CSV table of C-alpha atoms and ligand atoms in Angstrom, one decimal:
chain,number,residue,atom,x,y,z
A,244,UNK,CA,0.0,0.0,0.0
A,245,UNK,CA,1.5,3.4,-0.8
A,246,UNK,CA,1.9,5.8,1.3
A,247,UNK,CA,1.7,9.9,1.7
A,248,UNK,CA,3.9,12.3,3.9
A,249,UNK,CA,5.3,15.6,4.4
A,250,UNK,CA,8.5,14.4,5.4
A,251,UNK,CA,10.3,10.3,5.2
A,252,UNK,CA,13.7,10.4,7.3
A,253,UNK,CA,15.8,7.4,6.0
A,254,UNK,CA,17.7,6.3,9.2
A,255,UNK,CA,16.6,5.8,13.1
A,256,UNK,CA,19.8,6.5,14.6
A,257,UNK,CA,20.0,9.4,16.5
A,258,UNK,CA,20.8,12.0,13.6
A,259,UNK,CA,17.3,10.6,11.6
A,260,UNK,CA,15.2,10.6,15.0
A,261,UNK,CA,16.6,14.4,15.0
A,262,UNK,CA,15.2,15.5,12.1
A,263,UNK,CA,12.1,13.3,12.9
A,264,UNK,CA,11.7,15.8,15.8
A,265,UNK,CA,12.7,19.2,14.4
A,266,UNK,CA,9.8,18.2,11.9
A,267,UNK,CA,7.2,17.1,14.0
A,268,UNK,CA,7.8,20.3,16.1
A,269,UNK,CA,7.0,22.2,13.1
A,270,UNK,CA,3.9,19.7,12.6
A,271,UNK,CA,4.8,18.0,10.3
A,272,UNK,CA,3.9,14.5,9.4
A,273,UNK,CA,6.6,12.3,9.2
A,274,UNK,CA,7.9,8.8,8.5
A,275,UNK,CA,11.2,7.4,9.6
A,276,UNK,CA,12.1,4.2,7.2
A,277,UNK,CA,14.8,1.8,8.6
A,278,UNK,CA,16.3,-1.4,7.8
A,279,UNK,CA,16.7,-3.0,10.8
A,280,UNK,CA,14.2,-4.0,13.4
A,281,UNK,CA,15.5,-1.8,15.7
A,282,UNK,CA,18.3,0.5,16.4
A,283,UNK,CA,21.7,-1.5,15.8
A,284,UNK,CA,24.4,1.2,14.7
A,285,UNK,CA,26.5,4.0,16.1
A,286,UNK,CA,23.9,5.3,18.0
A,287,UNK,CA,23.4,2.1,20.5
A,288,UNK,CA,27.2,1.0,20.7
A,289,UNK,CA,27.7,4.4,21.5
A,290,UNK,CA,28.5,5.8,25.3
A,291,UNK,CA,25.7,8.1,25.1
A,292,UNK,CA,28.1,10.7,26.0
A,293,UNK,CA,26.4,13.9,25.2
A,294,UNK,CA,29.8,16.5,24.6
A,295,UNK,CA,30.0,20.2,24.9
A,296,UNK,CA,33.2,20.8,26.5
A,297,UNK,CA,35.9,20.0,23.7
A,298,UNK,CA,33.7,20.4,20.9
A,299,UNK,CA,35.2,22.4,17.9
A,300,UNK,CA,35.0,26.1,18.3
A,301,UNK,CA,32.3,27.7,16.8
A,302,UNK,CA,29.4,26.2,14.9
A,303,UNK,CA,30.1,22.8,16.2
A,304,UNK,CA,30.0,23.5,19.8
A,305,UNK,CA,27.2,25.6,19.4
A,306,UNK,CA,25.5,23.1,18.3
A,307,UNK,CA,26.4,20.4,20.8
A,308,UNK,CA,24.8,23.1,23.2
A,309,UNK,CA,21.4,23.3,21.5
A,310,UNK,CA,21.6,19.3,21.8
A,311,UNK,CA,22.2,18.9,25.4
A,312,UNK,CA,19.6,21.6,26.0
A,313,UNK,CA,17.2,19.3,23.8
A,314,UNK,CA,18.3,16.5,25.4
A,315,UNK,CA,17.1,17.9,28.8
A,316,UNK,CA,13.8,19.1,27.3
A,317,UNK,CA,12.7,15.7,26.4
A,318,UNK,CA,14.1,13.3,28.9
A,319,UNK,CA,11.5,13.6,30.8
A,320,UNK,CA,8.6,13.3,28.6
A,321,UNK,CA,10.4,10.5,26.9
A,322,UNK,CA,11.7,8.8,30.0
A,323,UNK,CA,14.9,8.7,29.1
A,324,UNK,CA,17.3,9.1,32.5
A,325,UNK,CA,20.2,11.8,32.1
A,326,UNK,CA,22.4,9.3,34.2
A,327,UNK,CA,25.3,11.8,34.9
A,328,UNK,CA,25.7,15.5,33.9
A,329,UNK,CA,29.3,17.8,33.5
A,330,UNK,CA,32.8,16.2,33.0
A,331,UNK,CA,35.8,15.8,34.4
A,332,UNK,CA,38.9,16.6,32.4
A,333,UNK,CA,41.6,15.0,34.0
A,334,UNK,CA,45.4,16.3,33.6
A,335,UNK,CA,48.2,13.8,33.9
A,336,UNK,CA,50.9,16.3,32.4
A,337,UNK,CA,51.8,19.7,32.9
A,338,UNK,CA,51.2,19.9,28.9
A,339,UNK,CA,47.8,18.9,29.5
A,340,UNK,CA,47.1,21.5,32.4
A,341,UNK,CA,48.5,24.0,30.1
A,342,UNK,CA,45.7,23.1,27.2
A,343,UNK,CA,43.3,23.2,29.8
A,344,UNK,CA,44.2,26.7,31.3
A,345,UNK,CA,44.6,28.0,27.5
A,346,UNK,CA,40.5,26.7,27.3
A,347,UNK,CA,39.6,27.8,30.3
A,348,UNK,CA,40.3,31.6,29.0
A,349,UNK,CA,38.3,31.0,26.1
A,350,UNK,CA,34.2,31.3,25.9
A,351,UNK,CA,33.8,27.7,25.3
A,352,UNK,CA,34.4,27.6,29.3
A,353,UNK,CA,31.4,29.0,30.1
A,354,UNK,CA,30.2,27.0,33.2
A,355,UNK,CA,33.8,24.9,33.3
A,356,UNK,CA,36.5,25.6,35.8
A,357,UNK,CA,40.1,24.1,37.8
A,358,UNK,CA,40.4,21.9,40.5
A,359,UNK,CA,43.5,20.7,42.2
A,360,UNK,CA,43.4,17.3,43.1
A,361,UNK,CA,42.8,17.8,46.9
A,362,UNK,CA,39.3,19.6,45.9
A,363,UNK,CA,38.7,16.9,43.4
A,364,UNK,CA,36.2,14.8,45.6
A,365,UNK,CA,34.0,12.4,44.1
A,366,UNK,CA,34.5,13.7,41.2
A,367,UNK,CA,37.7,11.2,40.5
A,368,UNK,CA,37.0,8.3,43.5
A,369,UNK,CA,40.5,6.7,43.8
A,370,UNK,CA,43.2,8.8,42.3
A,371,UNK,CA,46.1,7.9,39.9
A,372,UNK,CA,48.8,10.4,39.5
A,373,UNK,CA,47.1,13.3,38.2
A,374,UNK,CA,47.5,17.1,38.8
A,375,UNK,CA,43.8,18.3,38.5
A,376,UNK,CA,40.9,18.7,36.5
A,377,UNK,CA,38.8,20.3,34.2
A,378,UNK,CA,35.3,20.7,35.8
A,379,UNK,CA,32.3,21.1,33.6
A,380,UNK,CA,28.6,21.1,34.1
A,381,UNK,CA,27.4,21.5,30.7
A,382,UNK,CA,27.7,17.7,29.2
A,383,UNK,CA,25.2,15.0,30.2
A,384,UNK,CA,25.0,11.2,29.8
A,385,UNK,CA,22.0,8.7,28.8
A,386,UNK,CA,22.4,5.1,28.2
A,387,UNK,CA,22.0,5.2,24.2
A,388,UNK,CA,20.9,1.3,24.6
A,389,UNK,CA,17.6,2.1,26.4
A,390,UNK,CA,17.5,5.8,25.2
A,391,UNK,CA,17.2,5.8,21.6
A,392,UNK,CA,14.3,3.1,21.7
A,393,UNK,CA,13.1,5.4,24.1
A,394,UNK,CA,13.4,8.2,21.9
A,395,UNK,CA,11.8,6.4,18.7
A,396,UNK,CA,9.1,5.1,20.9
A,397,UNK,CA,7.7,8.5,22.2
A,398,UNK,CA,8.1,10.3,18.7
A,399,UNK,CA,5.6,7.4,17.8
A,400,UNK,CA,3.2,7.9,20.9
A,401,UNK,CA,3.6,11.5,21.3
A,402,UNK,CA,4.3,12.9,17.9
A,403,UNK,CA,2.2,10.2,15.9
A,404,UNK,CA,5.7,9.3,14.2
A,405,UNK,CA,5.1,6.1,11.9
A,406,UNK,CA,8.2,4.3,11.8
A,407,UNK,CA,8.7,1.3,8.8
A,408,UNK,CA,11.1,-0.9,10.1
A,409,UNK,CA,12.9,-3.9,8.1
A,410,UNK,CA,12.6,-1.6,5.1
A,411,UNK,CA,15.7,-1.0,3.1
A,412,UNK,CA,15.8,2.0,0.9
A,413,UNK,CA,17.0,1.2,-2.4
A,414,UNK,CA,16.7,4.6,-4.1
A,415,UNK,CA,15.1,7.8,-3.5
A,416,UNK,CA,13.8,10.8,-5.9
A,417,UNK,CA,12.0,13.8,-5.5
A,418,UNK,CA,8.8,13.1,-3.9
A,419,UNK,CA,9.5,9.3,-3.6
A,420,UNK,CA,11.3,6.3,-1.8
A,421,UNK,CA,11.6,2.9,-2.8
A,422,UNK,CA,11.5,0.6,-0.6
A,423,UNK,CA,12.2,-3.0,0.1
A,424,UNK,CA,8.3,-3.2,0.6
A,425,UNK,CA,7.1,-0.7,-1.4
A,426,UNK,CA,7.3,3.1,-2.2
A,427,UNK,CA,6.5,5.3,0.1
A,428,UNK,CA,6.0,9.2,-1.1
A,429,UNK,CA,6.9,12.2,0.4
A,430,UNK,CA,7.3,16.1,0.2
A,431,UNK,CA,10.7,16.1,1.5
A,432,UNK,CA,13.2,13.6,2.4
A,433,UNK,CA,16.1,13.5,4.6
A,434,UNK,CA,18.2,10.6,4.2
A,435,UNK,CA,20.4,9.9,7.6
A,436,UNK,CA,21.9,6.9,6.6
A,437,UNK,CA,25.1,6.5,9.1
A,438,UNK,CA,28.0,5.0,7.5
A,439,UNK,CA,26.3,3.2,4.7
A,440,UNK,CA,28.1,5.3,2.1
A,441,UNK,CA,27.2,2.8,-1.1
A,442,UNK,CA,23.5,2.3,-0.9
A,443,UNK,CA,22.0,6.1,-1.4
A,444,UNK,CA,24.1,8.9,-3.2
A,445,UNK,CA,27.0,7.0,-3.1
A,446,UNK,CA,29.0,9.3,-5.1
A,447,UNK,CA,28.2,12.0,-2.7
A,448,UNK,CA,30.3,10.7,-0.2
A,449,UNK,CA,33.2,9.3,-2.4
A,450,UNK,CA,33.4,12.7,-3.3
A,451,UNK,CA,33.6,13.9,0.0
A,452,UNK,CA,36.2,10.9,1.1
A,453,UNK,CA,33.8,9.8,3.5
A,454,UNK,CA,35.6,6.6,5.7
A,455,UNK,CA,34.7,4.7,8.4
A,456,UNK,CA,36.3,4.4,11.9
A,457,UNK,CA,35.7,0.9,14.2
A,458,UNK,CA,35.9,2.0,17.8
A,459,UNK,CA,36.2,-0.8,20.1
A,460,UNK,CA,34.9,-0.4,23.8
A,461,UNK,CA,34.7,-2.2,27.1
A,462,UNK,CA,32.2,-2.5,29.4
A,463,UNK,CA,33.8,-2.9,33.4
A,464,UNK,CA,31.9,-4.4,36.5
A,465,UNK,CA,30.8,-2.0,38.7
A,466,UNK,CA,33.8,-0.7,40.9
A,467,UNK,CA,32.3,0.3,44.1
A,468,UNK,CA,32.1,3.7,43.7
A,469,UNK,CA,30.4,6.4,41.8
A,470,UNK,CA,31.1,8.9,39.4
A,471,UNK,CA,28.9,12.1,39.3
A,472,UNK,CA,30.4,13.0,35.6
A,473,UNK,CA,32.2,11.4,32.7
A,474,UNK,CA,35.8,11.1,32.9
A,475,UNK,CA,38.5,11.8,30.0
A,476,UNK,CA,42.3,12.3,30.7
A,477,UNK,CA,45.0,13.6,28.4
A,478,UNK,CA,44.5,11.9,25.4
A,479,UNK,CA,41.6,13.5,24.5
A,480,UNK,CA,43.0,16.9,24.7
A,481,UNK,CA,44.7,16.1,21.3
A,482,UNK,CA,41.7,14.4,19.5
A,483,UNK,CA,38.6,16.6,20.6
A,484,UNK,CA,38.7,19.9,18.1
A,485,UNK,CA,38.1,22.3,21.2
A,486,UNK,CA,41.5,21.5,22.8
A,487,UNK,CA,43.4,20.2,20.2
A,488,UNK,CA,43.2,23.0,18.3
A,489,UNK,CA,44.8,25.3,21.0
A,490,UNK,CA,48.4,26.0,20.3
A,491,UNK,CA,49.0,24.8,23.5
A,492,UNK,CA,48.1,21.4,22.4
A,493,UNK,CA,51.5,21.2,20.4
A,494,UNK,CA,53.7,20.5,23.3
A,495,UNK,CA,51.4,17.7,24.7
A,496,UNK,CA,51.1,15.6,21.6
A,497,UNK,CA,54.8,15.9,21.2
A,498,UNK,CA,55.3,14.9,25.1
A,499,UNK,CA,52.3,11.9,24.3
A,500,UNK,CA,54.4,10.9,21.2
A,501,UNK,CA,57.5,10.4,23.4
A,502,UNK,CA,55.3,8.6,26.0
A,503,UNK,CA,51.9,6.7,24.5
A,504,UNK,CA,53.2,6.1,21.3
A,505,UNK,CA,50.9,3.0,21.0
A,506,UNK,CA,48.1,4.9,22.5
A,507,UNK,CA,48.4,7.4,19.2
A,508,UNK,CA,48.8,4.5,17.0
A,509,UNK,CA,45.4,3.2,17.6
A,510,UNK,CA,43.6,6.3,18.2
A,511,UNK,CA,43.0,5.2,21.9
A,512,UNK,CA,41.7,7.8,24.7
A,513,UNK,CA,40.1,7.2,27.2
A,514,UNK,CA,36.5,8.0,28.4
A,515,UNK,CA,35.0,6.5,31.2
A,516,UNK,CA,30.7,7.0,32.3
A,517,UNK,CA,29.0,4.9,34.4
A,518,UNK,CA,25.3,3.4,34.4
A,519,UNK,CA,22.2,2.8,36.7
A,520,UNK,CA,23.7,-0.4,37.6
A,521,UNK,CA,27.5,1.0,38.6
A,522,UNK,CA,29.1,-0.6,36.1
A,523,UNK,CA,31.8,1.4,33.0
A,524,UNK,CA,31.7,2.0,29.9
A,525,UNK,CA,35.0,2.9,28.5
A,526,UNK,CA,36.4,3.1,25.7
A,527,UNK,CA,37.8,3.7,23.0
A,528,UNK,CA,40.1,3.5,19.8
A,529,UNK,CA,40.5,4.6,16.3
A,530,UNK,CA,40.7,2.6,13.1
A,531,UNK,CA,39.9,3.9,9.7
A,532,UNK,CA,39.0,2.2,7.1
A,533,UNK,CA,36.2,1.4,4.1
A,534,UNK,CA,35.4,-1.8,5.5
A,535,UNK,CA,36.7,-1.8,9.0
A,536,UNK,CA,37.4,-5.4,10.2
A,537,UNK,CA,34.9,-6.5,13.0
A,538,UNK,CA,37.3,-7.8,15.0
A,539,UNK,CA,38.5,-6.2,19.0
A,540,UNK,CA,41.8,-6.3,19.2
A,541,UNK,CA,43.5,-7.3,22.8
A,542,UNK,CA,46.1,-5.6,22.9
A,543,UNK,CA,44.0,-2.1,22.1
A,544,UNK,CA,41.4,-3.0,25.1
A,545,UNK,CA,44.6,-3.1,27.1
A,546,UNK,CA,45.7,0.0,25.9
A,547,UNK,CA,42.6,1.6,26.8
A,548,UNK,CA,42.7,-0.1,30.1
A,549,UNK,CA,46.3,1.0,30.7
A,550,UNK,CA,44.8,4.9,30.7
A,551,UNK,CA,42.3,3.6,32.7
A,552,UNK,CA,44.8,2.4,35.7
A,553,UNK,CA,46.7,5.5,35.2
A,554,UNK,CA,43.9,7.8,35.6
A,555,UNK,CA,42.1,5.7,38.9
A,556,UNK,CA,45.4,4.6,40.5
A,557,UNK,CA,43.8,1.3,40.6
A,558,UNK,CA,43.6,-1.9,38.0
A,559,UNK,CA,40.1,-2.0,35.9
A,560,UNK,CA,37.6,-3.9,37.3
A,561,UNK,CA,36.6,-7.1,35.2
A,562,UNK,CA,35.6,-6.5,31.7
A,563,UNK,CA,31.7,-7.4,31.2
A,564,UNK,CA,31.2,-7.1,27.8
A,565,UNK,CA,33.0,-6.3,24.9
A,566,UNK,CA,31.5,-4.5,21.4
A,567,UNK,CA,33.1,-2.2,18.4
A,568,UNK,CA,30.7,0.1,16.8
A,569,UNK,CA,31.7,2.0,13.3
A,570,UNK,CA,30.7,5.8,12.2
A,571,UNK,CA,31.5,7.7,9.2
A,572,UNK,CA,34.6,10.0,8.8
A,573,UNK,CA,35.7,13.1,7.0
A,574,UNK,CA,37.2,16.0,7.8
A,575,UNK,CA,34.5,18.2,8.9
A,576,UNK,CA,31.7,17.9,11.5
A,577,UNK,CA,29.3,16.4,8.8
A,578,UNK,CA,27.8,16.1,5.6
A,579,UNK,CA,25.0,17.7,4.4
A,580,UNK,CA,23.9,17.7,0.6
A,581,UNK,CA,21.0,18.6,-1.7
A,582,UNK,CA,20.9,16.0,-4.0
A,583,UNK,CA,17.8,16.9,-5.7
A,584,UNK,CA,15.3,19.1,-4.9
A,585,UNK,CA,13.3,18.6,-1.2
A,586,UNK,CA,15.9,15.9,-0.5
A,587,UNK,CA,18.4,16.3,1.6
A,588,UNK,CA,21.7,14.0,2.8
A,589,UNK,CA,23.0,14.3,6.3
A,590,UNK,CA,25.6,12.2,8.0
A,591,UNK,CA,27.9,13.3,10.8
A,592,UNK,CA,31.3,12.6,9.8
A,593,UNK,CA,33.4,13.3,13.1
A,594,UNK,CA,32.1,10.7,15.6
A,595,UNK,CA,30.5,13.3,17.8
A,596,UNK,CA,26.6,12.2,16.6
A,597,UNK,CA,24.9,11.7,19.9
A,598,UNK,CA,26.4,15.4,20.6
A,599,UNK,CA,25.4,17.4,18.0
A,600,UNK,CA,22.7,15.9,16.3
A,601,UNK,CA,19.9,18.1,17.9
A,602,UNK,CA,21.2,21.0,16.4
A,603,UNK,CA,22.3,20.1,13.4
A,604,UNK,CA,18.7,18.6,12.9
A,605,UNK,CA,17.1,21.9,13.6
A,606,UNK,CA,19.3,23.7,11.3
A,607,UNK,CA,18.7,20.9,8.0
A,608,UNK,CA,14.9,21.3,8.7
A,609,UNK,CA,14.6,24.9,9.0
A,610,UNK,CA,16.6,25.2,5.6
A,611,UNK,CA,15.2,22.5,4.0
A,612,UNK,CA,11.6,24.3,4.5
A,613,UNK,CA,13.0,28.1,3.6
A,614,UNK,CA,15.0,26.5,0.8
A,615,UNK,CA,13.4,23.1,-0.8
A,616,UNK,CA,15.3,23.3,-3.3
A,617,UNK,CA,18.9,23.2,-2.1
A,618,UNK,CA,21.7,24.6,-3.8
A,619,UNK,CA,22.7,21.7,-6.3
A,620,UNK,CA,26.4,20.8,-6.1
B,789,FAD,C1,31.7,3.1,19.7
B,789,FAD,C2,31.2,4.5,19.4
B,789,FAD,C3,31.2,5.5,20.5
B,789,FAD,C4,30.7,6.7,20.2
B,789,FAD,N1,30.6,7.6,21.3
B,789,FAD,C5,30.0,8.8,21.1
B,789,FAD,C6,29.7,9.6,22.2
B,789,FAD,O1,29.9,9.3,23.3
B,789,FAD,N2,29.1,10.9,21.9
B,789,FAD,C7,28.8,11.2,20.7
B,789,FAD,O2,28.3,12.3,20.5
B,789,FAD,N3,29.0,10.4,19.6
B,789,FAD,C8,29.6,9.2,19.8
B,789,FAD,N4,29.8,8.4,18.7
B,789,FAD,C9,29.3,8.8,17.4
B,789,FAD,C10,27.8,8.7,17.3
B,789,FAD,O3,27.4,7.4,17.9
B,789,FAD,C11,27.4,8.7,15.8
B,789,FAD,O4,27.9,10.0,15.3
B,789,FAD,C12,25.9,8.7,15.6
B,789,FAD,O5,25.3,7.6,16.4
B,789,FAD,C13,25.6,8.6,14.2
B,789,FAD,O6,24.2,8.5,14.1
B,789,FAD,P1,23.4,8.1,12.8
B,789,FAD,O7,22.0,8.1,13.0
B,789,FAD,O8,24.0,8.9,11.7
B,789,FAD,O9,23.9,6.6,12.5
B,789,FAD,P2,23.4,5.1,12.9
B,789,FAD,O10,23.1,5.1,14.4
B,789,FAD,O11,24.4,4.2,12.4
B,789,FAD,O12,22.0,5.0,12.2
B,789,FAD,C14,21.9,4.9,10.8
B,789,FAD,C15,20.7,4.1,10.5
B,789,FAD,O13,20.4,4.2,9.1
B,789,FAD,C16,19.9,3.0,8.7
B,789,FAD,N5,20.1,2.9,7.2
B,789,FAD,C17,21.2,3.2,6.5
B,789,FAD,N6,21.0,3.1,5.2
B,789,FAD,C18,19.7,2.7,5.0
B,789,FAD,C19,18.8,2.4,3.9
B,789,FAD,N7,19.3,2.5,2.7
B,789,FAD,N8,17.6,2.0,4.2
B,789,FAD,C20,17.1,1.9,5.4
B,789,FAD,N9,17.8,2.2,6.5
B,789,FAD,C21,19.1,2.6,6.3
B,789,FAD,C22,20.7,2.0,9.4
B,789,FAD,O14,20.0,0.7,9.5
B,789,FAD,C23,20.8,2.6,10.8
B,789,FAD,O15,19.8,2.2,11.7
B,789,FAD,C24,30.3,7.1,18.9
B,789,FAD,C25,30.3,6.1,17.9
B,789,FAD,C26,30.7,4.9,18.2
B,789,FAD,C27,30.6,3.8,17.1
């Protein structure tokens, strides 16, 4: 049976369900087309890990902003539990307390600020040998596993979102979708399609030189203690845009080079955020490829783990689970096309999805309303 709507969102990850609700909040009636049975990618292996602090300067970090505040808005008519809010930047180096100093004069601090390690707390429950932290209160965390069901559910209940699942989209046009169970018409289309770069405009993203990158990430038995707010330590300082951009930045990737070597090899930093149930998520690594291998490599989890005992002082607890999860890469925050008019392609190339994509949502709808038509690359 066809169908007839103002808007179909290929995708239910987290960027799609974003445009789903920037839509619907300008009432529009929507369909979100995926072709799994439910959510399976990035957006579920993810740690849910909502980043403002460290986000690129400018447009990027703005709109991680605008996502955190609509993450807050709807957690509670979605029921999704913001499980810990702020982070703590830890410094192991004085290279690293010198990025973070550099950021804490800039206006991405707003809300962020220094604490030696004796005022510390329980923000970093059993120290390793570090010489403070960053403090933030700006970031928040939800457990992607249970939230972005949650999320689809109430878009469904709430917003009267119709959702076609195990429905693959084999092409799309102006106006209309084919599906692997039918065609499905539409106004406008947004196609949020992850890191499948061959199915739908394929040649959009060779031009761009969209990649992929396999993360792989651990998940630690509860240690006994809590942790009010993510924690990151050094390493991220020279992979997250807002820090690594500093010029300040240079000495500690030359002092990491000398010392984690390994740790820059595999693109491993660490992040740490803790569930309901006490136990860690933490993570991760870096591996680029078209066709990343799905396999978790050993000796990276120890790597990762290594950070881990450096940062807490004390050995990880036992590993509970292990996954890898893939995203799309480019330089650049994202990519966001008009391949034909009313339709447009979005994917967030930089691994910071469950960050940003409120915002970036918000700003493809508006301009796909005051715009259909695009500008045609
Ligand atoms: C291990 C890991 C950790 C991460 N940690 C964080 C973090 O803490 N914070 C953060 O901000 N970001 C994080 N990221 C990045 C973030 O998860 C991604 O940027 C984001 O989830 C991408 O969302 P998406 O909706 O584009 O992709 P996906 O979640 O992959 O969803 C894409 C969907 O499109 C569907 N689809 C594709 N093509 C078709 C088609 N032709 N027909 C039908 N359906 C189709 C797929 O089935 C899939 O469900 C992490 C990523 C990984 C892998």
């Amino acid at each position: 049976m066809e169908q007839h709507f103002d808007l179909a969102v290929v995708g239910a990850g987290v960027v799609g369900l974003a445009h789903a609700l920037a839509a619907v909040r300008l009432g529009k009636r929507v369909v979100v087309i995926d072709r799994d049975a439910q959510a399976n990618g990035a957006s579920v292996r993810n740690f849910g890990f909502v980043t403002v602090t460290g986000q690129a300067r400018g447009e990027v970090w703005r709109r991680a902003r605008r996502s955190a505040e609509v993450w807050s808005e709807i957690a509670g008519p979605a029921e999704i539990d913001v499980l810990q809010r702020g982070l703590t930047m830890v410094a192991r180096r004085p290279e690293a307390m010198a990025v973070l100093e550099a950021f804490l004069e800039t206006e991405m601090a707003d809300g962020c600020g220094w604490r030696e390690v004796a005022d510390l707390g329980d923000r970093l429950p059993g120290q390793g040998k570090v010489l403070g932290a960053l403090t933030s209160q700006v970031d928040l965390r939800v457990e992607s596993r249970t939230a972005i069901p949650r999320l689809a559910a109430w878009l469904e209940a709430a917003h009267a979102v119709t959702f076609l699942r195990g429905a693959a989209v084999r092409g799309v046009e102006t106006g209309r979708l084919e599906t692997s169970v039918g065609v499905v018409h539409a106004d406008a289309i947004v196609v949020c399609p992850g890191d499948d770069l061959v199915t739908l405009f394929p040649e959009r993203f060779s031009r761009a030189e969209v990649t992929r990158c396999k993360l792989q990430m651990l998940r630690l038995a509860d240690p006994g203690w809590r942790l009010p707010a993510p924690v990151m330590s050094d390493l991220g300082l020279v992979r997250y845009l807002g820090y690594a951009a500093l010029p300040q930045a240079d000495a500690l990737r030359a002092r990491l080079a000398a010392e984690q070597g390994a740790h820059l090899q595999h693109g491993v930093h660490l992040i740490v955020v803790q569930s309901a149930d006490g136990s860690l998520v933490v993570g991760d690594s870096h591996h680029y490829a078209a066709t990343p291998d799905p396999f978790a490599r050993d000796d990276v989890d120890a790597l990762i783990l290594d950070e881990f005992a450096q940062v807490f002082g004390q050995a990880p607890p036992p590993v509970l689970e292990r996954w890898t999860g893939t995203y799309a890469s480019a330089a650049g925050h994202s990519l966001v096309e008009a391949p034909l008019p009313c339709v447009r392609l979005v994917t967030v190339t930089s691994g910071t999805g469950a960050s940003t994509a409120f915002g970036l949502g918000e700003e493809v709808i508006a301009d796909l309303y005051a715009r259909p038509q695009g500008v045609m690359a």
